[in-house]
PDB file of C-alpha atoms in Angstrom:
ATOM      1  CA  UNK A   1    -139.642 -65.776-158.001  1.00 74.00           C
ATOM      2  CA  UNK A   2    -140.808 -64.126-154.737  1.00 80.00           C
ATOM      3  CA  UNK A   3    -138.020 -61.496-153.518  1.00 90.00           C
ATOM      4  CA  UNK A   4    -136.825 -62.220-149.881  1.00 94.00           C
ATOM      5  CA  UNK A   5    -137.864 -59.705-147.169  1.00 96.00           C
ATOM      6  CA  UNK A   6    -135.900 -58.522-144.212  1.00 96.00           C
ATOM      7  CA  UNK A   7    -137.389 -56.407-141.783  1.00 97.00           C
ATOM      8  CA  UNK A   8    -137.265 -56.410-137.909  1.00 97.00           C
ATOM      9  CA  UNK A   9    -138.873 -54.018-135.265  1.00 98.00           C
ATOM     10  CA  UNK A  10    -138.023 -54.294-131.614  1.00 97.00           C
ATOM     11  CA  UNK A  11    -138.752 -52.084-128.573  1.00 97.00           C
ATOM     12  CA  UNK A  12    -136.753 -52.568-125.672  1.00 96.00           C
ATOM     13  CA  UNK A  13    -134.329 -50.779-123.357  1.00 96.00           C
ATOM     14  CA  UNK A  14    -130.481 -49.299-124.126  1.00 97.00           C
ATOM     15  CA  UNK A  15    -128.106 -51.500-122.137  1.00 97.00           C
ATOM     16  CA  UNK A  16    -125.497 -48.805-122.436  1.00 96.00           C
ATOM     17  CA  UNK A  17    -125.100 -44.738-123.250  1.00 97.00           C
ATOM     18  CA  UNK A  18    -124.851 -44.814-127.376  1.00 96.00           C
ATOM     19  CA  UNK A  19    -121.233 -44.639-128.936  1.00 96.00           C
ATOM     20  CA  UNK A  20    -120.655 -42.623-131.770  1.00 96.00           C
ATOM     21  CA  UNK A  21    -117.983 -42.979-133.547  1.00 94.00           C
ATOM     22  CA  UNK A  22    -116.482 -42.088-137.682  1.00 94.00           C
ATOM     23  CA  UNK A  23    -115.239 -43.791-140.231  1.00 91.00           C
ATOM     24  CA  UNK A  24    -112.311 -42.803-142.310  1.00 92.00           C
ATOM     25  CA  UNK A  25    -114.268 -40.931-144.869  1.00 92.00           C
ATOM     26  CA  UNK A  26    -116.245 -38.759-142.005  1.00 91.00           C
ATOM     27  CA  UNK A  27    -119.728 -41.068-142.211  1.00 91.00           C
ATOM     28  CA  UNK A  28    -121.354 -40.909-138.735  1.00 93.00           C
ATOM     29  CA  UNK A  29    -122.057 -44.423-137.290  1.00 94.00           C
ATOM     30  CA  UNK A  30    -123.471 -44.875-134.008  1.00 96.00           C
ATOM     31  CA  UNK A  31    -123.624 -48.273-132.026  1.00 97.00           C
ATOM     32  CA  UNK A  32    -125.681 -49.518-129.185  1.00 97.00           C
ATOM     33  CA  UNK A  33    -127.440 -52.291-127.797  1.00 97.00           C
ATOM     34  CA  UNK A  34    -130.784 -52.358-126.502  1.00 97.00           C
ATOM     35  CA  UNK A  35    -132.700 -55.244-123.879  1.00 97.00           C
ATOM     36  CA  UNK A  36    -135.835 -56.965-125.128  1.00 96.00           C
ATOM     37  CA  UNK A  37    -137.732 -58.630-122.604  1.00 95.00           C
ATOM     38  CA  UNK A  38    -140.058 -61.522-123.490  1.00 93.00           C
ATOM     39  CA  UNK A  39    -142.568 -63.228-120.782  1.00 92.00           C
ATOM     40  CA  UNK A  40    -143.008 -67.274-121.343  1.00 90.00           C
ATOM     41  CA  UNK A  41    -144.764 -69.434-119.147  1.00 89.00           C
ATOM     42  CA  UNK A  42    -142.959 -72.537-117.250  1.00 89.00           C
ATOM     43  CA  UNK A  43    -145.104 -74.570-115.424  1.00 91.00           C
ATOM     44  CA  UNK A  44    -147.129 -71.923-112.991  1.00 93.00           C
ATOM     45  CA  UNK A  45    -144.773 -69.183-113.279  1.00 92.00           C
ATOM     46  CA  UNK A  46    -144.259 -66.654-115.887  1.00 93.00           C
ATOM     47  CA  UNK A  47    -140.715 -66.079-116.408  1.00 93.00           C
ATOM     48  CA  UNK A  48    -139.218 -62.935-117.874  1.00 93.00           C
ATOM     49  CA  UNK A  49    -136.335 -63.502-120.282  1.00 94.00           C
ATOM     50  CA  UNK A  50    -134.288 -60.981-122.011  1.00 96.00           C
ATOM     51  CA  UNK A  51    -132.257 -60.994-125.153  1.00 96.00           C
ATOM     52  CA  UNK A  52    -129.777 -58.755-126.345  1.00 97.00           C
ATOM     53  CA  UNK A  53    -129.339 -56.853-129.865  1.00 97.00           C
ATOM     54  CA  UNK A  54    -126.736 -54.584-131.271  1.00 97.00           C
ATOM     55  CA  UNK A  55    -127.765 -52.087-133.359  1.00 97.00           C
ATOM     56  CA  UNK A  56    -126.030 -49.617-135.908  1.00 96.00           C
ATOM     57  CA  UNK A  57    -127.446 -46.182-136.757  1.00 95.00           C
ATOM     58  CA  UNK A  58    -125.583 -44.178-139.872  1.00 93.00           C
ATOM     59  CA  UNK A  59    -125.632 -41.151-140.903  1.00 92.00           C
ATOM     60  CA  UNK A  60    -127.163 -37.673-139.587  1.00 91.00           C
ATOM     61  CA  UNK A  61    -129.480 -39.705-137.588  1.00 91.00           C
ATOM     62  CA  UNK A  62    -127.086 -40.965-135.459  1.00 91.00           C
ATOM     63  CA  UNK A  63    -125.736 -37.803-135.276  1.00 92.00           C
ATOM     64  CA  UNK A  64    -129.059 -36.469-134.118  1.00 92.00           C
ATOM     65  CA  UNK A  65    -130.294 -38.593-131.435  1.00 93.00           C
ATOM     66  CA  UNK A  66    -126.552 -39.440-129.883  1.00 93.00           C
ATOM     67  CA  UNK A  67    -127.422 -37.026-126.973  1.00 93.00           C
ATOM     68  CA  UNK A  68    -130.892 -39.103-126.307  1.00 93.00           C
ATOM     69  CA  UNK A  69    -129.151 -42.552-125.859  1.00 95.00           C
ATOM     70  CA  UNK A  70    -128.532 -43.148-123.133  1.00 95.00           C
ATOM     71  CA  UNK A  71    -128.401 -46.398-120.836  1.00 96.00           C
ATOM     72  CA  UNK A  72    -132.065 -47.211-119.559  1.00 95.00           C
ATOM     73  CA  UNK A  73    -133.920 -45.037-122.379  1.00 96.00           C
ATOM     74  CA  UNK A  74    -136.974 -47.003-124.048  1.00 96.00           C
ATOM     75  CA  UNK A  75    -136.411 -46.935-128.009  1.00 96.00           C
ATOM     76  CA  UNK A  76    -138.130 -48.325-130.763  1.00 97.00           C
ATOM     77  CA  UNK A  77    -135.894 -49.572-133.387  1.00 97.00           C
ATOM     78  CA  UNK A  78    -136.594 -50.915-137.136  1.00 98.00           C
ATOM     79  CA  UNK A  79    -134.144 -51.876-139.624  1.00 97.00           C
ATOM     80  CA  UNK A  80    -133.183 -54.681-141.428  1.00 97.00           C
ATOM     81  CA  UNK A  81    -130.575 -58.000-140.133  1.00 96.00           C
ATOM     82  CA  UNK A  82    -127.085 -57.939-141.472  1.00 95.00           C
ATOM     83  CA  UNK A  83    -124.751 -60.537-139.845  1.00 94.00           C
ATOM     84  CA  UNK A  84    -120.798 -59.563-139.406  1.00 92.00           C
ATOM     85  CA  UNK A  85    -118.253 -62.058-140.179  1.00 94.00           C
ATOM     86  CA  UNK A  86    -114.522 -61.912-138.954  1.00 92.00           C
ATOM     87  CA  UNK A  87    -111.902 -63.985-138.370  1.00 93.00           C
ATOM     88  CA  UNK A  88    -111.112 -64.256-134.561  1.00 91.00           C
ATOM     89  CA  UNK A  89    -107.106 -62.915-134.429  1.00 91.00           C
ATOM     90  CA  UNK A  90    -105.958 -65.079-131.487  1.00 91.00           C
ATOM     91  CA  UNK A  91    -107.561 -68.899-133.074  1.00 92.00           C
ATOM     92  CA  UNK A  92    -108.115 -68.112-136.428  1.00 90.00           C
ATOM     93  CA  UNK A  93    -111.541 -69.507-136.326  1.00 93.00           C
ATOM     94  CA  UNK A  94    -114.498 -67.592-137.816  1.00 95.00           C
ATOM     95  CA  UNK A  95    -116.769 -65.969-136.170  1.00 93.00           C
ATOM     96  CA  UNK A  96    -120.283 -64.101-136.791  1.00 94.00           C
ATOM     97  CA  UNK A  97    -123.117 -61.973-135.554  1.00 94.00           C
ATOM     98  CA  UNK A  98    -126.118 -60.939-136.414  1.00 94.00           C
ATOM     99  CA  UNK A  99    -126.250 -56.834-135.940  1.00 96.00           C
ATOM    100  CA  UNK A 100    -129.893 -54.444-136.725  1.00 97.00           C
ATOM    101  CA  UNK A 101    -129.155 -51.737-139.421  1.00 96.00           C
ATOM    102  CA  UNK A 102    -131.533 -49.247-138.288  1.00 96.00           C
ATOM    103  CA  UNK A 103    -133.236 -47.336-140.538  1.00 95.00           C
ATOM    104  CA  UNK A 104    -135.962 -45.607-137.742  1.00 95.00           C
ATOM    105  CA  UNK A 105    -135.319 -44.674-134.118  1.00 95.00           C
ATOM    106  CA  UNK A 106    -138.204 -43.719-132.450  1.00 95.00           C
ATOM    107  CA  UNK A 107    -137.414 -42.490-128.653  1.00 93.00           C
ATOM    108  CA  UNK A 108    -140.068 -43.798-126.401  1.00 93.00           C
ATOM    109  CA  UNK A 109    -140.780 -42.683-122.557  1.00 78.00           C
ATOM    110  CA  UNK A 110    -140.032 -39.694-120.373  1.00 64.00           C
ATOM    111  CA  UNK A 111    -137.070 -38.033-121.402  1.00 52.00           C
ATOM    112  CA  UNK A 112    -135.142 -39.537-118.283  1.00 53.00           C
ATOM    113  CA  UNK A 113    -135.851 -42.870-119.529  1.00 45.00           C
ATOM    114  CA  UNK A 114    -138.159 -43.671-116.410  1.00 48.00           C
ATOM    115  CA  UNK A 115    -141.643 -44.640-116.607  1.00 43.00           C
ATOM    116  CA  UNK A 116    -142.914 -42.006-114.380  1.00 39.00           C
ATOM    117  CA  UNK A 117    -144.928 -39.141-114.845  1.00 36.00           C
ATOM    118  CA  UNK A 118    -147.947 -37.718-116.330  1.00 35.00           C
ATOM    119  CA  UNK A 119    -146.975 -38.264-119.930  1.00 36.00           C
ATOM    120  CA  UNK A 120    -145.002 -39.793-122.334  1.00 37.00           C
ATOM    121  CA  UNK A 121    -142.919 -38.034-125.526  1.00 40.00           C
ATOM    122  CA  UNK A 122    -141.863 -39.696-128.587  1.00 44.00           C
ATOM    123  CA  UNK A 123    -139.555 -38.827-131.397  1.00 48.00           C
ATOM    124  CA  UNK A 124    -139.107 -40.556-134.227  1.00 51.00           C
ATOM    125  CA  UNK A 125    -136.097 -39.927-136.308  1.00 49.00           C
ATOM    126  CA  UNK A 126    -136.244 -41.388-139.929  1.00 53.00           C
ATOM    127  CA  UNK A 127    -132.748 -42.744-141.458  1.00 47.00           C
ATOM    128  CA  UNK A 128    -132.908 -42.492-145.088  1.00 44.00           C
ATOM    129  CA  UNK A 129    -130.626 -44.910-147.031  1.00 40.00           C
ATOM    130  CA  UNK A 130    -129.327 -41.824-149.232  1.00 37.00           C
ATOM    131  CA  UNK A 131    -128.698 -39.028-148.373  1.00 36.00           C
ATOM    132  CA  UNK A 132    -130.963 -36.895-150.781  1.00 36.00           C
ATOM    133  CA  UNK A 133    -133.168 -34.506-149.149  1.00 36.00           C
ATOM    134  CA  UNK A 134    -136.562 -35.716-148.467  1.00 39.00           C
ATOM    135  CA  UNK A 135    -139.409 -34.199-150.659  1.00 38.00           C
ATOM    136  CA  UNK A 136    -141.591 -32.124-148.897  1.00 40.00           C
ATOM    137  CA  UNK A 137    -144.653 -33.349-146.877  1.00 42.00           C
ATOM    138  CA  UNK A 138    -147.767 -33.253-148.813  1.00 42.00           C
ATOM    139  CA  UNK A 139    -150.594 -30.650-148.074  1.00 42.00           C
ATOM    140  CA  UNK A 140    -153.266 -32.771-145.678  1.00 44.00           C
ATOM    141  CA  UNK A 141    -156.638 -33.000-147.589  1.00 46.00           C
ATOM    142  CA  UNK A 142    -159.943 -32.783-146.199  1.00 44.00           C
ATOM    143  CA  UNK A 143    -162.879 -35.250-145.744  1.00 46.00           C
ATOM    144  CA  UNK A 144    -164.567 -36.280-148.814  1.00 47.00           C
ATOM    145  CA  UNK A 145    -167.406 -33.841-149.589  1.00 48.00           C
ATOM    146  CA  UNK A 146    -170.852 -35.487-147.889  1.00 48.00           C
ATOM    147  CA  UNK A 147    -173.756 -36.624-150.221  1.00 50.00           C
ATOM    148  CA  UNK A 148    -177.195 -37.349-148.786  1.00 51.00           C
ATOM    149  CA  UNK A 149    -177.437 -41.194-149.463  1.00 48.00           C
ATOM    150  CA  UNK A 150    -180.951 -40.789-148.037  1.00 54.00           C
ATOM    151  CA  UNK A 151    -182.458 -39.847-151.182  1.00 54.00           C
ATOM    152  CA  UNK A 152    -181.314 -43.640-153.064  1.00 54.00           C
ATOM    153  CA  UNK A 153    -182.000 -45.767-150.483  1.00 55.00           C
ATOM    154  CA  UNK A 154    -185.322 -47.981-151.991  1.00 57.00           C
ATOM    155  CA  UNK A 155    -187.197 -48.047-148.821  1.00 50.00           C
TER     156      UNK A 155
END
């Protein structure tokens, strides 16, 4: 049986400044919702739609980038769907939505957001879902040692 996969990347733009917020047992969770614009072509004209996601960072991350997140800042986000259900308090009916658990922010653009300037810096911040440390990077190896390949070609 093949095992179900759910993975999403989106870049787009905040919509909002980033709220962070707690939860009883003093978990960082930090909520925002970022613009994705998509370009589809109606007759001559190319028209620009956007659509709207919600997106949930926890942990240290959140904690980390809340500064950075601010309303008009480029971000790349991947994480996996998880859809909220509730039940709506003034009809009683039910009531869903689909939110992105993030588990990689990566902070694209100028640091004012803008698209100006001569560069661009990125940061990507890497959400682990436990909290155990990391291990450490590996050591970078070198190129494969050379071998003159001249010597068994036949001709």
């Amino acid at each position: 049986m093949a095992t179900d996969i759910n993975k999403v990347v989106l870049v787009g733009r905040l919509t909002r400044d980033a709220e962070q917020s707690y939860t009883q047992s003093g978990f960082a969770l930090l909520k925002f919702s970022i613009a994705v614009n998509r370009n589809r072509k109606q007759g001559d004209q190319w028209i620009e739609e956007a659509s709207f996601f919600d997106v949930t960072v926890w942990g240290r991350q959140g904690e980390a980038i809340v500064n950075y997140m601010t309303k008009g800042k480029q971000v790349a986000v991947e994480g996996q769907l998880r859809q909220d259900r509730w039940e709506d308090k003034n009809d009683g009916s039910k009531r869903s939505k689909v939110v992105i658990d993030a588990s990689n922010i990566q902070l694209l653009g100028s640091r004012d957001g803008g698209s100006q300037g001569g560069g661009s810096s990125s940061s990507n911040w890497n959400n682990s879902a436990s909290s155990a440390p990391q291990s450490a990077p590996r050591p970078q190896q070198g190129p494969p040692p050379t071998t003159n390949f001249e010597d068994d070609i036949p001709f």
